[in-house]
PDB file of C-alpha atoms in Angstrom:
ATOM      1  CA  UNK Q   1       6.091  -8.968 -91.525  1.00 83.00           C
ATOM      2  CA  UNK Q   2       9.869  -8.941 -91.996  1.00 85.00           C
ATOM      3  CA  UNK Q   3       9.497  -7.049 -95.252  1.00 90.00           C
ATOM      4  CA  UNK Q   4       7.242  -4.546 -93.500  1.00 89.00           C
ATOM      5  CA  UNK Q   5       9.826  -4.062 -90.747  1.00 89.00           C
ATOM      6  CA  UNK Q   6      12.475  -3.481 -93.402  1.00 89.00           C
ATOM      7  CA  UNK Q   7      10.407  -0.802 -95.108  1.00 90.00           C
ATOM      8  CA  UNK Q   8       9.742   0.871 -91.765  1.00 88.00           C
ATOM      9  CA  UNK Q   9      13.485   0.881 -91.049  1.00 89.00           C
ATOM     10  CA  UNK Q  10      13.776   2.834 -94.301  1.00 90.00           C
ATOM     11  CA  UNK Q  11      10.973   5.155 -93.116  1.00 86.00           C
ATOM     12  CA  UNK Q  12       8.677   4.081 -95.941  1.00 90.00           C
ATOM     13  CA  UNK Q  13       5.398   3.383 -94.194  1.00 93.00           C
ATOM     14  CA  UNK Q  14       3.424   3.016 -97.439  1.00 94.00           C
ATOM     15  CA  UNK Q  15       5.507   0.052 -98.599  1.00 93.00           C
ATOM     16  CA  UNK Q  16       5.461  -1.371 -95.059  1.00 93.00           C
ATOM     17  CA  UNK Q  17       1.654  -1.217 -95.079  1.00 94.00           C
ATOM     18  CA  UNK Q  18       1.535  -2.753 -98.571  1.00 94.00           C
ATOM     19  CA  UNK Q  19       3.534  -5.708 -97.277  1.00 93.00           C
ATOM     20  CA  UNK Q  20       1.183  -6.185 -94.339  1.00 94.00           C
ATOM     21  CA  UNK Q  21      -1.842  -5.869 -96.619  1.00 94.00           C
ATOM     22  CA  UNK Q  22      -0.604  -8.981 -98.454  1.00 94.00           C
ATOM     23  CA  UNK Q  23      -1.625 -11.010 -95.411  1.00 93.00           C
ATOM     24  CA  UNK Q  24      -5.109 -12.195 -96.379  1.00 91.00           C
ATOM     25  CA  UNK Q  25      -5.850 -14.859 -93.762  1.00 91.00           C
ATOM     26  CA  UNK Q  26      -8.121 -13.068 -91.263  1.00 88.00           C
ATOM     27  CA  UNK Q  27      -6.872 -15.126 -88.322  1.00 90.00           C
ATOM     28  CA  UNK Q  28      -3.286 -14.083 -89.070  1.00 91.00           C
ATOM     29  CA  UNK Q  29      -4.262 -10.439 -89.795  1.00 90.00           C
ATOM     30  CA  UNK Q  30      -5.777 -10.115 -86.315  1.00 89.00           C
ATOM     31  CA  UNK Q  31      -2.833 -11.747 -84.538  1.00 93.00           C
ATOM     32  CA  UNK Q  32      -1.345  -9.311 -81.978  1.00 94.00           C
ATOM     33  CA  UNK Q  33       2.056  -9.307 -83.706  1.00 94.00           C
ATOM     34  CA  UNK Q  34       0.473  -8.258 -87.006  1.00 94.00           C
ATOM     35  CA  UNK Q  35      -1.674  -5.633 -85.272  1.00 95.00           C
ATOM     36  CA  UNK Q  36       1.487  -4.293 -83.587  1.00 95.00           C
ATOM     37  CA  UNK Q  37       3.171  -4.117 -87.004  1.00 94.00           C
ATOM     38  CA  UNK Q  38       0.229  -2.076 -88.309  1.00 94.00           C
ATOM     39  CA  UNK Q  39       0.479   0.093 -85.191  1.00 95.00           C
ATOM     40  CA  UNK Q  40       4.111   0.813 -86.100  1.00 94.00           C
ATOM     41  CA  UNK Q  41       3.038   1.737 -89.641  1.00 95.00           C
ATOM     42  CA  UNK Q  42       0.369   4.109 -88.404  1.00 95.00           C
ATOM     43  CA  UNK Q  43       2.763   5.649 -85.909  1.00 93.00           C
ATOM     44  CA  UNK Q  44       5.314   6.411 -88.623  1.00 92.00           C
ATOM     45  CA  UNK Q  45       2.547   7.827 -90.836  1.00 93.00           C
ATOM     46  CA  UNK Q  46       1.147   9.931 -87.944  1.00 93.00           C
ATOM     47  CA  UNK Q  47      -2.306   8.400 -88.407  1.00 96.00           C
ATOM     48  CA  UNK Q  48      -3.588   8.693 -84.836  1.00 95.00           C
ATOM     49  CA  UNK Q  49      -7.093   7.416 -85.667  1.00 96.00           C
ATOM     50  CA  UNK Q  50      -5.695   4.131 -86.991  1.00 96.00           C
ATOM     51  CA  UNK Q  51      -3.302   3.930 -84.043  1.00 96.00           C
ATOM     52  CA  UNK Q  52      -6.290   4.189 -81.688  1.00 97.00           C
ATOM     53  CA  UNK Q  53      -8.089   1.412 -83.590  1.00 96.00           C
ATOM     54  CA  UNK Q  54      -5.038  -0.867 -83.399  1.00 96.00           C
ATOM     55  CA  UNK Q  55      -4.641  -0.187 -79.687  1.00 97.00           C
ATOM     56  CA  UNK Q  56      -8.303  -1.084 -79.094  1.00 96.00           C
ATOM     57  CA  UNK Q  57      -7.700  -4.437 -80.810  1.00 95.00           C
ATOM     58  CA  UNK Q  58      -4.504  -5.023 -78.842  1.00 96.00           C
ATOM     59  CA  UNK Q  59      -6.349  -4.362 -75.579  1.00 95.00           C
ATOM     60  CA  UNK Q  60      -8.796  -7.103 -76.517  1.00 94.00           C
ATOM     61  CA  UNK Q  61      -5.922  -9.532 -77.198  1.00 94.00           C
ATOM     62  CA  UNK Q  62      -3.667  -8.458 -74.318  1.00 94.00           C
ATOM     63  CA  UNK Q  63      -5.958  -7.007 -71.618  1.00 92.00           C
ATOM     64  CA  UNK Q  64      -3.280  -6.931 -68.920  1.00 90.00           C
ATOM     65  CA  UNK Q  65      -0.786  -4.941 -71.020  1.00 94.00           C
ATOM     66  CA  UNK Q  66      -1.094  -1.517 -69.380  1.00 95.00           C
ATOM     67  CA  UNK Q  67       1.054   0.104 -72.068  1.00 96.00           C
ATOM     68  CA  UNK Q  68      -1.704  -0.356 -74.654  1.00 96.00           C
ATOM     69  CA  UNK Q  69      -4.187   1.376 -72.387  1.00 96.00           C
ATOM     70  CA  UNK Q  70      -1.822   4.269 -71.702  1.00 96.00           C
ATOM     71  CA  UNK Q  71      -1.098   4.744 -75.405  1.00 96.00           C
ATOM     72  CA  UNK Q  72      -4.794   4.611 -76.283  1.00 97.00           C
ATOM     73  CA  UNK Q  73      -5.491   7.303 -73.701  1.00 96.00           C
ATOM     74  CA  UNK Q  74      -2.741   9.446 -75.236  1.00 94.00           C
ATOM     75  CA  UNK Q  75      -4.187   8.960 -78.738  1.00 96.00           C
ATOM     76  CA  UNK Q  76      -7.705   9.834 -77.616  1.00 97.00           C
ATOM     77  CA  UNK Q  77      -6.471  12.978 -75.867  1.00 95.00           C
ATOM     78  CA  UNK Q  78      -4.419  13.936 -78.934  1.00 94.00           C
ATOM     79  CA  UNK Q  79      -7.529  13.481 -81.084  1.00 96.00           C
ATOM     80  CA  UNK Q  80      -9.558  15.688 -78.728  1.00 95.00           C
ATOM     81  CA  UNK Q  81     -11.805  12.796 -77.690  1.00 97.00           C
ATOM     82  CA  UNK Q  82     -11.613  13.764 -74.008  1.00 97.00           C
ATOM     83  CA  UNK Q  83     -14.907  12.232 -72.862  1.00 97.00           C
ATOM     84  CA  UNK Q  84     -14.051   8.903 -74.461  1.00 97.00           C
ATOM     85  CA  UNK Q  85     -10.558   9.012 -72.955  1.00 97.00           C
ATOM     86  CA  UNK Q  86     -12.102   9.671 -69.538  1.00 98.00           C
ATOM     87  CA  UNK Q  87     -14.639   6.858 -69.853  1.00 98.00           C
ATOM     88  CA  UNK Q  88     -11.979   4.364 -70.966  1.00 97.00           C
ATOM     89  CA  UNK Q  89      -9.433   5.260 -68.288  1.00 97.00           C
ATOM     90  CA  UNK Q  90     -12.166   4.936 -65.637  1.00 97.00           C
ATOM     91  CA  UNK Q  91     -12.968   1.452 -67.017  1.00 95.00           C
ATOM     92  CA  UNK Q  92      -9.263   0.583 -66.998  1.00 95.00           C
ATOM     93  CA  UNK Q  93      -9.003   1.524 -63.334  1.00 95.00           C
ATOM     94  CA  UNK Q  94     -11.871  -0.848 -62.511  1.00 94.00           C
ATOM     95  CA  UNK Q  95      -9.788  -3.676 -63.954  1.00 90.00           C
ATOM     96  CA  UNK Q  96      -6.454  -2.391 -62.614  1.00 92.00           C
ATOM     97  CA  UNK Q  97      -7.355  -0.441 -59.462  1.00 91.00           C
ATOM     98  CA  UNK Q  98      -4.785   1.987 -58.070  1.00 92.00           C
ATOM     99  CA  UNK Q  99      -2.346   1.434 -60.913  1.00 96.00           C
ATOM    100  CA  UNK Q 100      -0.081   4.498 -60.632  1.00 97.00           C
ATOM    101  CA  UNK Q 101       0.319   5.150 -64.366  1.00 97.00           C
ATOM    102  CA  UNK Q 102      -3.426   4.833 -64.947  1.00 97.00           C
ATOM    103  CA  UNK Q 103      -4.151   7.191 -62.049  1.00 97.00           C
ATOM    104  CA  UNK Q 104      -1.723   9.703 -63.543  1.00 97.00           C
ATOM    105  CA  UNK Q 105      -3.411   9.465 -66.951  1.00 96.00           C
ATOM    106  CA  UNK Q 106      -6.795   9.901 -65.250  1.00 97.00           C
ATOM    107  CA  UNK Q 107      -5.521  13.108 -63.647  1.00 97.00           C
ATOM    108  CA  UNK Q 108      -4.244  14.352 -67.021  1.00 96.00           C
ATOM    109  CA  UNK Q 109      -7.555  13.463 -68.672  1.00 97.00           C
ATOM    110  CA  UNK Q 110      -9.520  15.232 -65.951  1.00 97.00           C
ATOM    111  CA  UNK Q 111      -7.364  18.337 -66.452  1.00 96.00           C
ATOM    112  CA  UNK Q 112      -8.108  18.260 -70.163  1.00 95.00           C
ATOM    113  CA  UNK Q 113     -11.808  18.118 -69.283  1.00 96.00           C
ATOM    114  CA  UNK Q 114     -11.267  21.042 -66.866  1.00 96.00           C
ATOM    115  CA  UNK Q 115     -12.418  18.897 -63.941  1.00 97.00           C
ATOM    116  CA  UNK Q 116      -9.639  20.339 -61.826  1.00 97.00           C
ATOM    117  CA  UNK Q 117     -10.888  19.394 -58.381  1.00 97.00           C
ATOM    118  CA  UNK Q 118     -11.261  15.747 -59.446  1.00 98.00           C
ATOM    119  CA  UNK Q 119      -7.829  15.839 -61.072  1.00 97.00           C
ATOM    120  CA  UNK Q 120      -6.318  17.225 -57.889  1.00 97.00           C
ATOM    121  CA  UNK Q 121      -7.933  14.500 -55.766  1.00 97.00           C
ATOM    122  CA  UNK Q 122      -6.727  11.847 -58.185  1.00 97.00           C
ATOM    123  CA  UNK Q 123      -3.183  13.162 -57.764  1.00 97.00           C
ATOM    124  CA  UNK Q 124      -3.572  13.078 -53.970  1.00 96.00           C
ATOM    125  CA  UNK Q 125      -4.561   9.407 -54.223  1.00 96.00           C
ATOM    126  CA  UNK Q 126      -1.607   8.717 -56.538  1.00 96.00           C
ATOM    127  CA  UNK Q 127       0.876  10.566 -54.344  1.00 95.00           C
ATOM    128  CA  UNK Q 128      -0.202   8.684 -51.226  1.00 94.00           C
ATOM    129  CA  UNK Q 129      -0.117   5.197 -52.759  1.00 95.00           C
ATOM    130  CA  UNK Q 130       2.262   2.840 -50.996  1.00 94.00           C
ATOM    131  CA  UNK Q 131       3.289   5.488 -48.476  1.00 92.00           C
ATOM    132  CA  UNK Q 132       4.185   8.047 -51.132  1.00 92.00           C
ATOM    133  CA  UNK Q 133       6.351   5.721 -53.232  1.00 93.00           C
ATOM    134  CA  UNK Q 134       5.288   7.377 -56.496  1.00 93.00           C
ATOM    135  CA  UNK Q 135       4.967  10.981 -55.354  1.00 93.00           C
ATOM    136  CA  UNK Q 136       8.334  12.351 -56.510  1.00 92.00           C
ATOM    137  CA  UNK Q 137       8.306  10.705 -59.944  1.00 94.00           C
ATOM    138  CA  UNK Q 138       4.715  11.563 -60.837  1.00 96.00           C
ATOM    139  CA  UNK Q 139       4.922  15.049 -59.362  1.00 95.00           C
ATOM    140  CA  UNK Q 140       7.920  15.775 -61.576  1.00 94.00           C
ATOM    141  CA  UNK Q 141       6.058  14.282 -64.555  1.00 94.00           C
ATOM    142  CA  UNK Q 142       2.981  16.383 -63.811  1.00 95.00           C
ATOM    143  CA  UNK Q 143       5.071  19.551 -63.647  1.00 95.00           C
ATOM    144  CA  UNK Q 144       6.490  18.788 -67.092  1.00 92.00           C
ATOM    145  CA  UNK Q 145       3.191  17.714 -68.654  1.00 91.00           C
ATOM    146  CA  UNK Q 146       1.517  20.381 -70.784  1.00 89.00           C
ATOM    147  CA  UNK Q 147      -1.944  18.984 -70.096  1.00 87.00           C
ATOM    148  CA  UNK Q 148      -1.462  19.612 -66.373  1.00 93.00           C
ATOM    149  CA  UNK Q 149      -0.996  23.352 -66.838  1.00 92.00           C
ATOM    150  CA  UNK Q 150      -4.269  24.250 -65.060  1.00 93.00           C
ATOM    151  CA  UNK Q 151      -2.852  22.735 -61.858  1.00 96.00           C
ATOM    152  CA  UNK Q 152       0.649  24.185 -62.258  1.00 95.00           C
ATOM    153  CA  UNK Q 153       0.431  26.425 -59.179  1.00 95.00           C
ATOM    154  CA  UNK Q 154      -0.815  23.598 -56.936  1.00 95.00           C
ATOM    155  CA  UNK Q 155       1.827  21.210 -58.328  1.00 96.00           C
ATOM    156  CA  UNK Q 156       4.594  23.718 -57.621  1.00 96.00           C
ATOM    157  CA  UNK Q 157       3.285  24.149 -54.083  1.00 95.00           C
ATOM    158  CA  UNK Q 158       3.360  20.365 -53.565  1.00 94.00           C
ATOM    159  CA  UNK Q 159       6.887  20.230 -54.989  1.00 94.00           C
ATOM    160  CA  UNK Q 160       8.097  22.884 -52.531  1.00 95.00           C
ATOM    161  CA  UNK Q 161       6.501  20.983 -49.652  1.00 92.00           C
ATOM    162  CA  UNK Q 162       8.048  17.705 -50.790  1.00 91.00           C
ATOM    163  CA  UNK Q 163      11.483  19.303 -51.180  1.00 91.00           C
ATOM    164  CA  UNK Q 164      11.243  20.752 -47.670  1.00 91.00           C
ATOM    165  CA  UNK Q 165      10.073  17.438 -46.254  1.00 86.00           C
ATOM    166  CA  UNK Q 166      12.946  15.538 -47.917  1.00 81.00           C
ATOM    167  CA  UNK Q 167      15.613  18.087 -47.050  1.00 75.00           C
ATOM    168  CA  UNK Q 168      15.798  19.538 -50.548  1.00 57.00           C
ATOM    169  CA  UNK Q 169      16.625  16.219 -52.232  1.00 52.00           C
ATOM    170  CA  UNK Q 170      15.177  16.526 -55.711  1.00 49.00           C
ATOM    171  CA  UNK Q 171      16.260  13.152 -57.070  1.00 52.00           C
ATOM    172  CA  UNK Q 172      13.312  11.129 -58.360  1.00 51.00           C
ATOM    173  CA  UNK Q 173      12.690   7.693 -56.913  1.00 49.00           C
ATOM    174  CA  UNK Q 174      13.026   4.595 -59.050  1.00 48.00           C
ATOM    175  CA  UNK Q 175       9.659   2.972 -59.725  1.00 50.00           C
ATOM    176  CA  UNK Q 176       8.411  -0.266 -61.206  1.00 48.00           C
TER     177      UNK Q 176
END
C-alpha cells in the first residue's frame, strides 16, 4: 500500500494500481484500507464506475460513515444513474433519518430527476431542522450547486427572506 501511495503522489495511477494488484489474499484485498487505496487510484484515473463500486464496498464495511454515502450519490449522479441515486439516498435516510447532508443530496437528486416539488419540500424540511440551524449553509450551497438550477428562483427568494429576517447578515453558520 505504501508503494501505491508513492505512485499516486507522483500522479501515476497505473503503477499505484499495479502495486495494489500484488495483494492476492482476498481477506486483505477487501480490507477497508485497501479498498480506500483503490478508491484513490480510481479517483486519480477518473474512473467513476470503479469509484462507485469501491464506495459500495466501503458502505458495507463502514455503514455509519456518511461520507461514503455522499460520495456514492455524487458518483451515481455524475454517471447519470439518477433513479439509482434516488433509491440509495432514500435508503440512507431510513438508516440516518434527518441527516442534513443526506437531505441536501436528496434534494439535489430530486432536482436531477425533475421532481421539483419534492425537492422543494425536502429543502423545507432541511431548512427547518433544529430550528433552522442548517438553513444558511445549505441555502448558500444550493444556490451554488449546478444541479439545483431548476429551483434557482425559489432559492433566491428564500435567500432574500432569510437576509431580511437576519438583518442582512449573510455570514454562513458553522455546522457539524
